[in-house]
Structures are given as structure tokens and as C-alpha cells.
Short mmCIF file of C-alpha atoms in Angstrom, two decimals:
data_model
loop_
_atom_site.label_atom_id
_atom_site.label_comp_id
_atom_site.label_asym_id
_atom_site.label_seq_id
_atom_site.Cartn_x
_atom_site.Cartn_y
_atom_site.Cartn_z
CA MET A 1 12.69 2.20 31.46
CA ASP A 2 10.11 -0.11 29.87
CA VAL A 3 10.62 -0.87 26.12
CA LEU A 4 6.96 -0.16 25.68
CA SER A 5 4.75 1.87 28.16
CA VAL A 6 1.09 2.34 27.58
CA GLN A 7 -0.85 4.40 30.12
CA GLY A 8 -4.70 5.06 30.14
CA LEU A 9 -4.94 4.44 26.32
CA GLU A 10 -8.22 5.29 24.87
CA VAL A 11 -9.15 4.67 21.09
CA ARG A 12 -12.47 5.85 19.64
CA TYR A 13 -14.08 5.26 16.24
CA GLY A 14 -16.77 7.99 16.14
CA SER A 15 -19.05 7.38 19.10
CA HIS A 16 -17.67 3.87 19.71
CA THR A 17 -14.84 3.34 22.23
CA ALA A 18 -12.73 0.46 21.21
CA VAL A 19 -10.05 0.85 23.80
CA ARG A 20 -10.81 2.17 27.44
CA GLY A 21 -8.08 3.17 29.77
CA VAL A 22 -5.65 0.46 28.88
CA SER A 23 -2.27 0.44 30.80
CA PHE A 24 0.60 -1.91 30.53
CA GLY A 25 4.35 -2.14 30.22
CA ILE A 26 6.84 -4.48 28.52
CA GLY A 27 10.27 -4.86 29.82
CA SER A 28 13.44 -5.77 28.01
CA GLY A 29 13.35 -9.42 26.77
CA GLU A 30 9.83 -9.95 27.91
CA VAL A 31 6.90 -11.40 25.97
CA LEU A 32 3.53 -10.05 26.77
CA GLY A 33 0.50 -12.01 25.31
CA LEU A 34 -2.54 -9.95 24.70
CA ILE A 35 -5.60 -12.21 24.52
CA GLY A 36 -9.17 -11.40 24.03
CA PRO A 37 -12.19 -12.03 21.95
CA ASN A 38 -12.93 -10.59 18.43
CA GLY A 39 -13.60 -6.89 18.82
CA ALA A 40 -11.92 -6.78 22.36
CA GLY A 41 -9.59 -3.83 21.13
CA LYS A 42 -6.32 -5.73 20.68
CA THR A 43 -5.60 -4.65 16.99
CA SER A 44 -6.69 -1.17 17.81
CA THR A 45 -4.20 -1.14 20.80
CA LEU A 46 -1.49 -2.29 18.27
CA ALA A 47 -2.51 0.29 15.69
CA ALA A 48 -2.17 3.06 18.32
CA ILE A 49 1.32 1.85 19.30
CA GLU A 50 2.34 1.81 15.52
CA GLY A 51 1.15 5.44 15.37
CA LEU A 52 -1.53 4.52 12.79
CA LEU A 53 -4.23 5.70 15.11
CA ARG A 54 -4.49 8.74 17.12
CA PRO A 55 -5.43 7.90 20.71
CA ALA A 56 -8.47 9.86 22.12
CA ALA A 57 -6.66 9.82 25.40
CA GLY A 58 -3.61 8.31 27.14
CA GLU A 59 0.14 8.09 26.56
CA ILE A 60 2.24 5.57 24.54
CA ARG A 61 6.05 5.54 24.65
CA VAL A 62 8.23 3.29 22.56
CA LEU A 63 11.65 3.50 24.32
CA GLY A 64 10.62 6.84 25.42
CA VAL A 65 9.39 8.03 21.99
CA ASP A 66 5.85 9.28 21.63
CA PRO A 67 4.39 7.61 18.39
CA VAL A 68 1.93 10.52 18.02
CA ARG A 69 4.47 13.13 17.90
CA GLU A 70 7.39 11.27 16.21
CA PRO A 71 5.74 8.44 14.40
CA LEU A 72 8.63 7.65 12.11
CA ARG A 73 11.13 7.46 15.08
CA ALA A 74 8.74 5.31 16.98
CA ARG A 75 8.11 3.05 14.09
CA ALA A 76 11.84 2.63 13.44
CA SER A 77 12.06 0.78 16.79
CA LEU A 78 9.14 -1.53 16.03
CA GLY A 79 9.14 -4.74 14.10
CA VAL A 80 5.52 -5.41 12.96
CA GLN A 81 3.76 -8.44 11.77
CA LEU A 82 -0.01 -7.89 10.75
CA GLN A 83 -2.83 -10.28 10.94
CA SER A 84 -2.59 -10.96 7.21
CA THR A 85 0.18 -10.88 4.82
CA ALA A 86 -0.01 -7.78 2.81
CA PHE A 87 2.90 -7.24 0.23
CA GLN A 88 2.96 -6.07 -3.38
CA PRO A 89 1.70 -8.99 -5.45
CA ASP A 90 4.20 -8.42 -8.31
CA LEU A 91 7.34 -8.50 -6.08
CA SER A 92 9.54 -11.46 -5.33
CA VAL A 93 10.47 -12.56 -1.90
CA ARG A 94 13.89 -11.24 -2.35
CA GLU A 95 12.65 -7.86 -3.55
CA LEU A 96 10.35 -7.59 -0.68
CA VAL A 97 12.99 -8.11 1.92
CA ALA A 98 15.29 -5.60 0.11
CA LEU A 99 12.40 -3.03 -0.02
CA TYR A 100 11.78 -3.35 3.73
CA ALA A 101 15.42 -3.24 4.43
CA GLY A 102 15.64 0.00 2.49
CA LEU A 103 12.57 1.35 4.32
CA TYR A 104 14.40 0.79 7.73
CA GLY A 105 17.66 2.16 6.35
CA VAL A 106 19.39 -1.25 6.58
CA ARG A 107 21.98 -2.02 3.79
CA LEU A 108 21.66 -5.54 3.00
CA GLY A 109 24.12 -7.03 0.28
CA ARG A 110 23.12 -10.05 -1.80
CA ALA A 111 25.08 -12.39 0.38
CA GLU A 112 23.56 -11.07 3.70
CA LEU A 113 20.07 -11.19 2.17
CA ASP A 114 20.48 -14.70 1.03
CA ARG A 115 21.94 -15.72 4.43
CA ARG A 116 18.74 -14.28 6.20
CA LEU A 117 16.51 -16.02 3.67
CA GLU A 118 18.34 -19.37 4.19
CA SER A 119 18.05 -18.81 8.10
CA ILE A 120 14.19 -19.15 7.76
CA GLY A 121 14.29 -21.77 4.97
CA LEU A 122 13.18 -19.31 2.13
CA LEU A 123 16.37 -19.15 0.01
CA GLU A 124 14.88 -21.57 -2.55
CA GLU A 125 11.70 -19.53 -2.75
CA ALA A 126 13.69 -16.12 -3.09
CA GLY A 127 12.52 -15.59 -6.75
CA ARG A 128 8.93 -16.43 -6.23
CA ARG A 129 6.07 -13.92 -5.40
CA ALA A 130 4.93 -13.86 -1.83
CA SER A 131 1.45 -14.78 -2.93
CA GLN A 132 2.88 -17.99 -4.23
CA LEU A 133 4.10 -19.15 -0.93
CA SER A 134 2.47 -21.51 1.58
CA GLY A 135 0.77 -20.04 4.70
CA GLY A 136 3.69 -21.09 6.82
CA GLN A 137 6.26 -19.68 4.31
CA GLN A 138 4.34 -16.39 4.15
CA GLN A 139 4.40 -16.05 7.90
CA ARG A 140 8.08 -16.81 8.16
CA LEU A 141 8.65 -14.12 5.48
CA THR A 142 6.67 -11.58 7.40
CA LEU A 143 8.54 -12.40 10.56
CA LEU A 144 11.84 -11.99 8.68
CA ILE A 145 10.72 -8.65 7.40
CA ALA A 146 9.55 -7.58 10.80
CA LEU A 147 13.02 -8.46 12.07
CA VAL A 148 14.94 -7.06 9.19
CA HIS A 149 16.07 -3.98 11.13
CA GLU A 150 16.61 -5.94 14.35
CA PRO A 151 14.21 -3.87 16.41
CA PRO A 152 14.11 -3.90 20.04
CA LEU A 153 10.24 -4.47 20.05
CA LEU A 154 8.19 -6.87 17.99
CA LEU A 155 4.48 -6.51 17.57
CA LEU A 156 2.93 -9.66 16.46
CA ASP A 157 -0.80 -9.64 15.59
CA GLU A 158 -2.21 -13.27 15.57
CA PRO A 159 0.89 -14.53 13.94
CA THR A 160 -0.21 -18.24 13.89
CA THR A 161 -3.70 -17.97 12.65
CA GLY A 162 -4.53 -20.58 9.96
CA LEU A 163 -1.09 -22.24 10.24
CA ASP A 164 -0.87 -26.02 10.57
CA PRO A 165 0.89 -27.36 13.81
CA GLN A 166 4.34 -27.69 12.35
CA SER A 167 4.33 -24.16 11.05
CA ARG A 168 2.86 -22.83 14.32
CA ARG A 169 5.67 -24.62 16.39
CA GLN A 170 8.30 -23.38 14.00
CA LEU A 171 7.05 -19.76 14.56
CA TRP A 172 7.10 -20.31 18.24
CA SER A 173 10.74 -21.24 17.99
CA HIS A 174 11.49 -18.09 16.14
CA VAL A 175 9.67 -16.12 18.86
CA GLU A 176 11.59 -17.78 21.57
CA GLU A 177 14.83 -17.02 19.70
CA GLN A 178 14.01 -13.36 19.78
CA ARG A 179 13.31 -13.29 23.43
CA ALA A 180 16.51 -15.13 23.95
CA VAL A 181 18.41 -12.24 22.28
CA GLY A 182 16.68 -9.78 24.56
CA ARG A 183 14.04 -8.55 22.13
CA SER A 184 10.61 -7.69 23.69
CA VAL A 185 7.53 -9.00 22.06
CA LEU A 186 3.79 -7.88 22.19
CA LEU A 187 1.87 -10.85 20.94
CA THR A 188 -1.96 -10.96 20.33
CA THR A 189 -3.50 -14.34 19.85
CA HIS A 190 -6.65 -16.44 20.25
CA SER A 191 -4.73 -19.52 21.17
CA MET A 192 -4.49 -20.01 25.02
CA GLU A 193 -1.77 -22.68 24.27
CA GLU A 194 0.21 -20.23 22.34
CA ALA A 195 -0.12 -17.46 24.93
CA ALA A 196 0.74 -19.72 27.79
CA ALA A 197 3.75 -21.30 25.87
CA LEU A 198 5.35 -18.02 24.75
CA SER A 199 4.29 -15.35 27.12
CA ASP A 200 5.94 -14.17 30.43
CA ARG A 201 2.86 -12.34 31.24
CA ILE A 202 -0.73 -12.25 29.80
CA ALA A 203 -3.13 -9.50 29.59
CA ILE A 204 -6.79 -10.43 29.07
CA MET A 205 -8.66 -7.88 27.17
CA VAL A 206 -12.54 -7.71 27.15
CA GLN A 207 -14.60 -4.92 25.54
CA GLY A 208 -11.67 -2.51 25.29
CA GLU A 209 -10.43 -3.01 28.83
CA ILE A 210 -7.65 -5.07 30.42
CA VAL A 211 -9.45 -7.21 32.97
CA ALA A 212 -6.47 -9.30 34.17
CA LEU A 213 -2.74 -9.06 33.74
CA ASP A 214 -0.32 -11.56 35.25
CA THR A 215 1.92 -14.51 34.60
CA PRO A 216 0.11 -17.51 32.98
CA LYS A 217 0.77 -19.53 36.17
CA LYS A 218 -0.56 -16.81 38.54
CA LEU A 219 -3.71 -16.18 36.39
CA VAL A 220 -4.55 -19.86 36.75
CA GLU A 221 -3.74 -19.95 40.48
CA THR A 222 -5.82 -16.89 41.15
CA TYR A 223 -8.97 -18.58 39.69
CA ALA A 224 -8.27 -22.26 40.50
CA ARG A 225 -10.64 -22.10 43.39
CA ASN A 226 -13.31 -19.88 41.69
CA PRO A 227 -16.55 -21.95 41.52
CA ARG A 228 -17.52 -20.65 38.05
CA ALA A 229 -14.07 -21.49 36.67
CA MET A 230 -14.15 -25.00 38.21
CA GLN A 231 -17.58 -25.42 36.60
CA LEU A 232 -16.24 -24.43 33.23
CA ALA A 233 -13.14 -26.64 33.61
CA HIS A 234 -12.92 -30.12 32.18
CA GLY A 235 -10.59 -31.29 34.89
CA SER A 236 -8.35 -28.82 36.59
CA VAL A 237 -8.75 -25.09 35.86
CA THR A 238 -6.71 -24.10 32.71
CA LEU A 239 -5.82 -20.60 31.20
CA GLU A 240 -8.75 -21.10 28.74
CA ASP A 241 -11.10 -21.54 31.50
CA VAL A 242 -9.84 -18.40 33.21
CA PHE A 243 -10.28 -16.59 29.89
CA LEU A 244 -13.80 -17.89 29.44
CA LEU A 245 -14.69 -16.89 33.00
CA LEU A 246 -13.38 -13.34 32.39
CA ALA A 247 -14.37 -12.83 28.77
CA GLY A 248 -17.77 -14.70 28.98
CA GLU A 249 -18.66 -17.69 27.06
CA GLU A 250 -20.89 -16.04 24.50
CA VAL A 251 -19.44 -16.08 20.97
CA SER A 252 -18.32 -12.51 20.10
CA LYS A 253 -19.73 -10.79 17.13
CA MET B 1 20.12 0.36 28.34
CA ILE B 2 18.33 -0.44 25.07
CA LYS B 3 18.12 2.50 22.71
CA GLY B 4 15.64 3.19 20.02
CA SER B 5 16.40 3.25 16.36
CA ALA B 6 16.71 6.40 14.52
CA ALA B 7 14.32 7.16 11.59
CA PRO B 8 16.09 6.40 8.37
CA ALA B 9 16.97 9.11 5.80
CA PRO B 10 13.96 10.16 3.67
CA GLY B 11 16.09 9.85 0.54
CA GLY B 12 16.90 6.33 1.16
CA THR B 13 13.27 5.30 1.87
CA LEU B 14 12.02 7.02 -1.21
CA ALA B 15 14.78 5.26 -3.36
CA ALA B 16 13.72 1.90 -1.84
CA LEU B 17 10.03 2.46 -2.63
CA MET B 18 10.78 3.69 -6.29
CA SER B 19 12.87 0.72 -6.86
CA ALA B 20 10.31 -1.72 -5.73
CA GLU B 21 7.58 0.14 -7.72
CA MET B 22 9.67 0.01 -10.78
CA HIS B 23 10.15 -3.76 -10.48
CA ALA B 24 6.48 -4.17 -9.89
CA PHE B 25 5.62 -1.98 -12.86
CA ALA B 26 7.97 -3.74 -15.28
CA ARG B 27 6.61 -7.15 -14.11
CA SER B 28 3.05 -6.17 -14.52
CA GLY B 29 1.74 -7.19 -18.02
CA ARG B 30 -1.33 -4.97 -17.59
CA SER B 31 0.88 -1.88 -17.11
CA LEU B 32 3.02 -2.60 -20.11
CA ILE B 33 -0.02 -3.17 -22.37
CA TRP B 34 -1.33 0.31 -21.43
CA THR B 35 2.08 1.98 -21.75
CA ILE B 36 3.14 0.35 -25.06
CA ALA B 37 0.38 -1.47 -26.85
CA VAL B 38 -2.43 0.98 -26.66
CA PRO B 39 -0.75 4.12 -28.05
CA LEU B 40 1.02 1.96 -30.67
CA LEU B 41 -2.19 0.46 -31.75
CA VAL B 42 -3.87 3.75 -32.07
CA LEU B 43 -0.96 5.14 -34.16
CA VAL B 44 -1.05 2.21 -36.44
CA ILE B 45 -4.82 2.24 -36.85
CA GLY B 46 -4.88 6.02 -37.29
CA GLU B 47 -2.05 5.86 -39.90
CA SER B 48 -3.78 3.14 -41.93
CA GLN B 49 -6.94 5.32 -42.18
CA LEU B 50 -5.05 8.22 -43.89
CA PRO B 51 -5.86 8.54 -47.63
CA LYS B 52 -3.05 6.93 -49.65
CA GLY B 53 -0.55 9.31 -51.11
CA ILE B 54 -0.57 11.60 -47.99
CA SER B 55 3.01 11.85 -46.87
CA ALA B 56 2.82 15.09 -44.95
CA GLN B 57 3.96 15.31 -41.46
CA ALA B 58 0.91 17.01 -40.09
CA PRO B 59 -1.64 14.29 -40.27
CA THR B 60 0.65 11.76 -38.66
CA LEU B 61 1.70 14.15 -36.00
CA GLU B 62 -1.96 14.71 -35.19
CA ILE B 63 -2.51 11.01 -34.98
CA VAL B 64 0.52 10.82 -32.70
CA SER B 65 -0.92 13.50 -30.44
CA ILE B 66 -4.27 11.57 -30.17
CA ALA B 67 -2.33 8.27 -29.59
CA LEU B 68 -0.17 9.95 -26.87
CA ALA B 69 -2.91 11.68 -25.12
CA LEU B 70 -5.06 8.46 -25.02
CA GLY B 71 -1.97 6.44 -23.84
CA ILE B 72 -1.32 8.81 -20.96
CA PHE B 73 -4.83 8.93 -19.71
CA THR B 74 -5.48 5.15 -20.01
CA LEU B 75 -2.01 4.81 -18.04
CA GLY B 76 -3.45 7.01 -15.37
CA LEU B 77 -6.71 4.97 -15.17
CA PHE B 78 -5.40 1.45 -15.45
CA GLY B 79 -1.72 1.59 -14.47
CA TYR B 80 -2.15 3.87 -11.46
CA ALA B 81 -5.80 3.95 -10.12
CA THR B 82 -6.24 0.01 -10.26
CA VAL B 83 -2.80 -0.62 -8.74
CA LEU B 84 -3.53 1.69 -5.88
CA ALA B 85 -7.01 0.17 -5.28
CA THR B 86 -5.45 -3.21 -5.26
CA TYR B 87 -2.76 -2.29 -2.81
CA ARG B 88 -5.39 -0.70 -0.57
CA GLU B 89 -7.66 -3.68 -0.68
CA ARG B 90 -4.85 -6.20 0.05
CA GLY B 91 -3.45 -4.24 2.97
CA VAL B 92 -0.15 -3.21 1.24
CA PHE B 93 -0.59 0.28 2.30
CA GLU B 94 -1.35 -0.77 5.82
CA ARG B 95 1.95 -2.71 5.97
CA LEU B 96 3.98 0.10 4.46
CA ARG B 97 2.60 2.65 6.94
CA CYS B 98 3.90 0.61 9.70
CA ALA B 99 7.49 1.32 8.42
CA PRO B 100 9.24 4.67 9.32
CA VAL B 101 8.18 6.29 5.93
CA PRO B 102 6.39 9.48 5.40
CA ALA B 103 2.90 8.76 4.06
CA TRP B 104 3.51 11.14 0.91
CA GLN B 105 6.35 8.88 -0.06
CA ILE B 106 4.23 5.76 -0.33
CA LEU B 107 2.09 7.46 -3.03
CA GLY B 108 4.77 9.75 -4.30
CA ALA B 109 6.86 6.66 -5.37
CA ARG B 110 4.04 5.31 -7.41
CA LEU B 111 3.30 8.61 -9.06
CA LEU B 112 7.01 9.08 -9.99
CA VAL B 113 7.11 5.82 -11.58
CA GLN B 114 3.96 6.43 -13.42
CA MET B 115 5.39 9.77 -14.87
CA LEU B 116 8.43 7.95 -15.87
CA ALA B 117 6.31 5.48 -17.62
CA VAL B 118 4.42 8.32 -19.48
CA ILE B 119 7.71 9.87 -20.62
CA LEU B 120 8.87 6.45 -21.82
CA GLN B 121 5.54 6.02 -23.70
CA ALA B 122 6.04 9.33 -25.43
CA VAL B 123 9.68 8.62 -26.44
CA LEU B 124 8.65 5.27 -27.79
CA LEU B 125 5.66 6.59 -29.79
CA PHE B 126 7.98 9.25 -31.45
CA VAL B 127 10.62 6.57 -32.13
CA VAL B 128 8.04 4.37 -33.84
CA ALA B 129 6.56 7.27 -35.78
CA TRP B 130 9.91 8.21 -37.06
CA ALA B 131 11.11 4.62 -37.78
CA ALA B 132 7.83 3.37 -39.45
CA TYR B 133 6.43 6.57 -41.05
CA GLY B 134 9.47 8.76 -41.32
CA VAL B 135 7.95 11.56 -39.29
CA ALA B 136 9.59 13.55 -36.59
CA PRO B 137 8.59 16.64 -34.81
CA SER B 138 10.99 19.72 -34.86
CA LEU B 139 13.15 20.10 -31.69
CA VAL B 140 10.78 22.99 -30.41
CA GLY B 141 7.83 20.87 -31.27
CA ALA B 142 9.27 17.98 -29.26
CA GLY B 143 9.92 20.38 -26.33
CA TYR B 144 6.15 21.39 -26.43
CA ALA B 145 5.20 17.81 -26.64
CA LEU B 146 7.28 16.88 -23.64
CA ALA B 147 5.74 19.81 -21.51
CA VAL B 148 2.24 18.66 -22.43
CA THR B 149 3.09 15.12 -21.80
CA MET B 150 4.31 15.97 -18.23
CA LEU B 151 1.04 18.14 -17.60
CA ALA B 152 -1.30 15.57 -19.11
CA GLY B 153 0.52 12.93 -17.16
CA LEU B 154 -0.18 14.86 -13.92
CA CYS B 155 -3.75 15.35 -14.88
CA ALA B 156 -4.27 11.57 -15.69
CA LEU B 157 -2.76 10.49 -12.43
CA ALA B 158 -4.96 13.03 -10.65
CA ILE B 159 -7.95 11.53 -12.36
CA GLY B 160 -6.71 8.05 -11.13
CA GLN B 161 -6.40 9.31 -7.66
CA VAL B 162 -9.90 10.81 -7.57
CA ILE B 163 -11.30 7.34 -8.61
CA VAL B 164 -9.35 5.45 -6.02
CA ALA B 165 -10.43 8.16 -3.45
CA LEU B 166 -14.17 7.96 -4.26
CA VAL B 167 -14.54 4.17 -5.18
CA GLY B 168 -14.16 1.76 -2.27
CA THR B 169 -13.08 -1.44 -3.92
CA ALA B 170 -10.59 -2.50 -6.35
CA GLN B 171 -13.31 -4.23 -8.47
CA GLY B 172 -15.39 -0.87 -8.42
CA THR B 173 -12.14 1.06 -9.43
CA SER B 174 -11.47 -1.17 -12.27
CA ALA B 175 -15.25 -0.92 -13.53
CA VAL B 176 -15.20 2.90 -13.27
CA ALA B 177 -11.73 3.06 -15.03
CA ARG B 178 -13.20 0.94 -17.96
CA VAL B 179 -16.22 3.15 -18.31
CA LEU B 180 -13.99 6.24 -18.37
CA PHE B 181 -11.61 4.64 -20.77
CA ILE B 182 -14.46 4.26 -23.26
CA LEU B 183 -15.50 7.89 -22.61
CA LEU B 184 -12.11 9.06 -23.33
CA MET B 185 -11.80 7.11 -26.55
CA LEU B 186 -15.10 8.75 -27.72
CA LEU B 187 -14.11 12.27 -26.41
CA ASP B 188 -10.67 12.14 -28.03
CA GLY B 189 -12.24 12.24 -31.44
CA PHE B 190 -10.54 9.13 -32.61
CA PHE B 191 -13.58 7.05 -33.60
CA PHE B 192 -16.14 9.80 -34.26
CA ARG B 193 -15.53 13.33 -35.58
CA SER B 194 -16.84 15.73 -33.00
CA SER B 195 -17.81 18.22 -35.56
CA ARG B 196 -21.02 16.19 -36.06
CA TRP B 197 -21.84 16.20 -32.37
CA PRO B 198 -24.51 18.64 -30.78
CA SER B 199 -22.85 21.94 -29.90
CA ALA B 200 -23.32 21.58 -26.09
CA LEU B 201 -21.48 18.28 -26.30
CA GLN B 202 -18.85 19.77 -28.56
CA THR B 203 -18.10 22.55 -25.93
CA PHE B 204 -18.06 20.02 -23.15
CA ALA B 205 -15.78 17.71 -25.00
CA LYS B 206 -13.51 20.67 -26.00
CA TRP B 207 -12.78 21.45 -22.31
CA THR B 208 -12.16 17.84 -21.08
CA PRO B 209 -8.65 17.15 -20.06
CA ILE B 210 -8.06 14.73 -22.79
CA ARG B 211 -9.12 17.01 -25.54
CA ILE B 212 -7.12 19.90 -24.10
CA ALA B 213 -4.06 17.65 -23.97
CA THR B 214 -4.55 16.43 -27.54
CA ARG B 215 -5.14 19.93 -28.73
CA LEU B 216 -1.96 21.41 -26.96
CA MET B 217 0.00 18.38 -28.19
CA GLN B 218 -1.12 19.03 -31.85
CA ASP B 219 -0.47 22.66 -31.91
CA GLY B 220 2.98 22.08 -30.24
CA LEU B 221 4.00 19.26 -32.59
CA VAL B 222 2.53 20.51 -35.85
CA SER B 223 3.22 24.25 -35.78
CA ALA B 224 5.77 24.40 -32.88
CA HIS B 225 3.86 27.31 -31.61
CA TRP B 226 1.07 28.01 -28.96
CA GLY B 227 -1.17 30.92 -29.62
CA ALA B 228 -3.58 32.83 -27.18
CA ALA B 229 -6.07 29.90 -27.42
CA ASP B 230 -3.45 27.53 -26.27
CA VAL B 231 -2.64 29.69 -23.25
CA ARG B 232 -6.31 29.21 -22.25
CA TYR B 233 -6.17 25.50 -22.77
CA LEU B 234 -3.01 25.41 -20.70
CA LEU B 235 -4.70 27.35 -17.95
CA ALA B 236 -7.65 25.05 -18.02
CA LEU B 237 -5.38 21.85 -17.83
CA ALA B 238 -3.72 23.58 -14.69
CA VAL B 239 -7.12 24.19 -13.18
CA TRP B 240 -8.15 20.52 -13.94
CA ILE B 241 -4.94 19.27 -12.23
CA ALA B 242 -5.41 21.52 -9.22
CA VAL B 243 -8.97 20.54 -8.54
CA LEU B 244 -8.51 16.87 -9.22
CA ALA B 245 -5.51 16.51 -7.17
CA TYR B 246 -7.08 18.24 -4.16
CA LEU B 247 -10.11 16.11 -4.46
CA GLY B 248 -8.05 12.94 -4.91
CA VAL B 249 -5.73 13.61 -1.96
CA SER B 250 -8.23 15.14 0.45
CA ARG B 251 -10.65 12.21 -0.02
CA PHE B 252 -8.14 9.49 -0.17
CA ARG B 253 -8.43 6.53 2.38
CA TRP B 254 -5.57 4.31 3.25
CA GLN B 255 -7.74 1.52 4.24
CA ALA B 256 -10.38 -0.37 2.19
CA ALA B 257 -13.96 0.46 2.86
#
């Protein structure tokens, strides 16, 4: 059984269809990269998996649980990192971790909480408010909170946007650690480098549809001889060239 | 085979949310000002306006009623509405809703903390009135005051909920709250005697939630008794709470406009 199974997903906002017939699955310990231009439907897909949006059609299962019928049970198996850090401005780092531990039914003693903060280099910042942390520290905090209940599936929505190269690489290491312990990850990103480095498979999403889904290597191999891809390439065809070929070169709105 | 996690117990999630909200409330200077400073200031100013030589309980208890009603409603406007609007704008609600928590608990935790603050406000005001002016209500009077405090607290929070539901941004919510705060000060009759107002305005003011709450509080505290008129006021307050709560909850959006 897939950790996550999405079949024929359709999400609509009024008359606008944001996601059309999207299907994919994620196996145990697999990282699936979901890439696409702005407005492609990546975040809407994640919101439907989180049970925050009711799909117009299709079926989602998180370890066999339907997030529409049993949203709380489905969310209990998900670790979520949203695009932007969004925590209560008056709470300290330690209080935030304690809050989310409580929300997932995890009992964290002071020593265990400190150990976890130390593991991501935030112990010294434990008394500070999240808004006072640097971008990299905030992303590490959101990842720690996403993992507080050791979920089988992690949803990361553009986790490295705005980070410096050091912080980005540090976050990559954390994601790789999660895969190594058998956790599955659904990652959305605009960085082809990130998608290629972290993902076992990549789904390219354009205008609400998945137009290609394969390993990074096979995606490049498939289009390596494509004349348009070769024209786009500065040298040999890369994942970015494949993406531009499939998603179009125009800047999305 | 990997197994999914079970949803946590609802009691545990509510306790976690309330604990976090209490910490946030205690740390917010603004909340403390509305809880403590505003009603105490009204009490001190009101007391200083009393003619010298008056030592009777009734005038001071009337000022306590006005101060408490004003404090409760400002807490609903600034302590509740602006916090909710800020949470929504920053995406705090969006993150909380990704956790296995029933939606009602996310708002409910903040409501409960605000209600505790309202009760704390009332207790503090009575302690100061007793310590500084030697005035204390009877036990029955205090019971009436507590009942009105709870009802007025609910009404104030419902007003806050309506503002957040109808105004899209935190800045807009804050602006509307400020305007309503000034209106409440005027309607409460603290600065201007309403007996000099046009009769239509007097009638309108008489049935506003803050005046109803002040009147019920005064009658309960001073005479430890509610008459037929007070029962009508009580019903009116209940109607206000029901209508505002329905509007506030049904029109509420979790995400910023």
C-alpha cells in the first residue's frame, strides 16, 4: 500500500479548476518532488491532501485514510511545512514546539524537548520568539514542528524558498535523514537543483495537470534528443530544460 | 507495513491550545492594558468626579459597573478581534488547521482564555474598589455581577467575532475596533449624560449591549435585585449574543482576504 495515494484529483475554486485529474502515489521511504510554475496547482494539491480543501472529484488516501471523511485521522499521519512560517507571534520557540507536540498527542518532557531543539541547533534560541529567528532558523523550526510526532508522511511546500545556500543545504540534509529512516516526503519546489538532488521521482505539474512523472534521470533521458529541449539547453539537456519544455518558457502570472 | 497515527484525544489538544493562548495573552502588553489599565482608569477617574463628602456605596458601585462593562467590551474588541485578525493574516490559523485539531477548538481556546481574562478583570476591579474606596458589593450582588460579567463577556466576544468575520484585514479590524471603542465610551454614558441626548438616540443607546450590561450590573450590584425591566434587558442581551454569534461564526473565514 502506498503511504499516499491520489487518484483523479480535481480541485475547483468557483468556475476555475486549479487541479485536473491528478494521480500519483508515494511509497514508503520515497521522496516525490512536485514541480511546476506558479499557479500550477501544487499548493492546492497539498491543501486537498491536508484535508483543508474538499476535492471536486477524485480520491485521496493517507495510509488508507480518506482526509475528507476522517480529516483528523489523516492529519495525524502528516507532517506539514507550509510555504511561509506562520506561528503565534507572542510564543517562544520552546512554547511552539510544546504546543504542536500537544496538538499531535505527543508528551515531551523538558529534557526531550531540549534534546530535539539541540538536534537542529536551536537550543540557544529556545526562549526567543519565532519571528526573531533568521530565515534558516525559522525553516529548521518549522521542520522540527512538522516532525514532532514522527509522521510517516512529510509534506514540504517550497521549504527552501528565500534561504541562503548554507541553510538550503542544511535543510536538504534533514530531508535526506528523514528518507533514510523510511519516512516518505512530498516536496514542492521551484528549484530544479533541489528537486533533482532530493527526489526519487519528479512530477511536473502544468495548469493543474501532471504532464510528466518519472525519476530525474529518466525524465532527462526521455527528452535528451528532443530538438526543442536541445535548443533550450546550454550544453547537454538538464532537468530545467525538460521543465521549460513541458511548462513553457513564458513567465507565469 | 507502516501504520497511520491515531487522532489525539480532543481534551489534550484543547489543553495544549489553551496553554499556548494563555502564554500569548500574558505576554501581550496590549491585552494586559485592556484587561487591567482601562477599567482601573475609568474607576479612578469616575471616583475622582464624585462630589466630596459622598461616601455611600451606590455611586462607587455604579462607577464600578461602568468601568467593568467598558473593560469587558474593550477586551472583546482589542484583546480578541485584533488577535484573531492577526492570526488569520499571518497564516497561524492555516498552520493550526493542518494539525489534527477540530476547528472549533482553535477559536474556542482563545474564547475561553478571553473569558478567563474577563473574570480576572472583574475580580481585580472589585478588589481595587474595596481596597482603595472601601466599597464592596453584597454576596448576592457579587453573584449578579458575575452572571452579567459572563454574559457581557460572551456578547463582547461575539462583537469581536463579527468584526473579524466582516473585515478582511488586521489593519481594518484594528481601525473598526478603535471606532467602536469610542462609540462604546460615548454610549456607556461615562463622558456625557445620556439624559441630554435626543430621545431617539437615548432609546437606541438604552438597548445597546454595553448599556444593557451596565444597567444589569448596576441593578445587581447596588440593589442585589433584578426587576421586570431587568428581565427584559437580560432577554435583549441574550438576543444580541445569539444574533452576533451566529453572524460572527457563519461569516468567519479562516484565510485572509
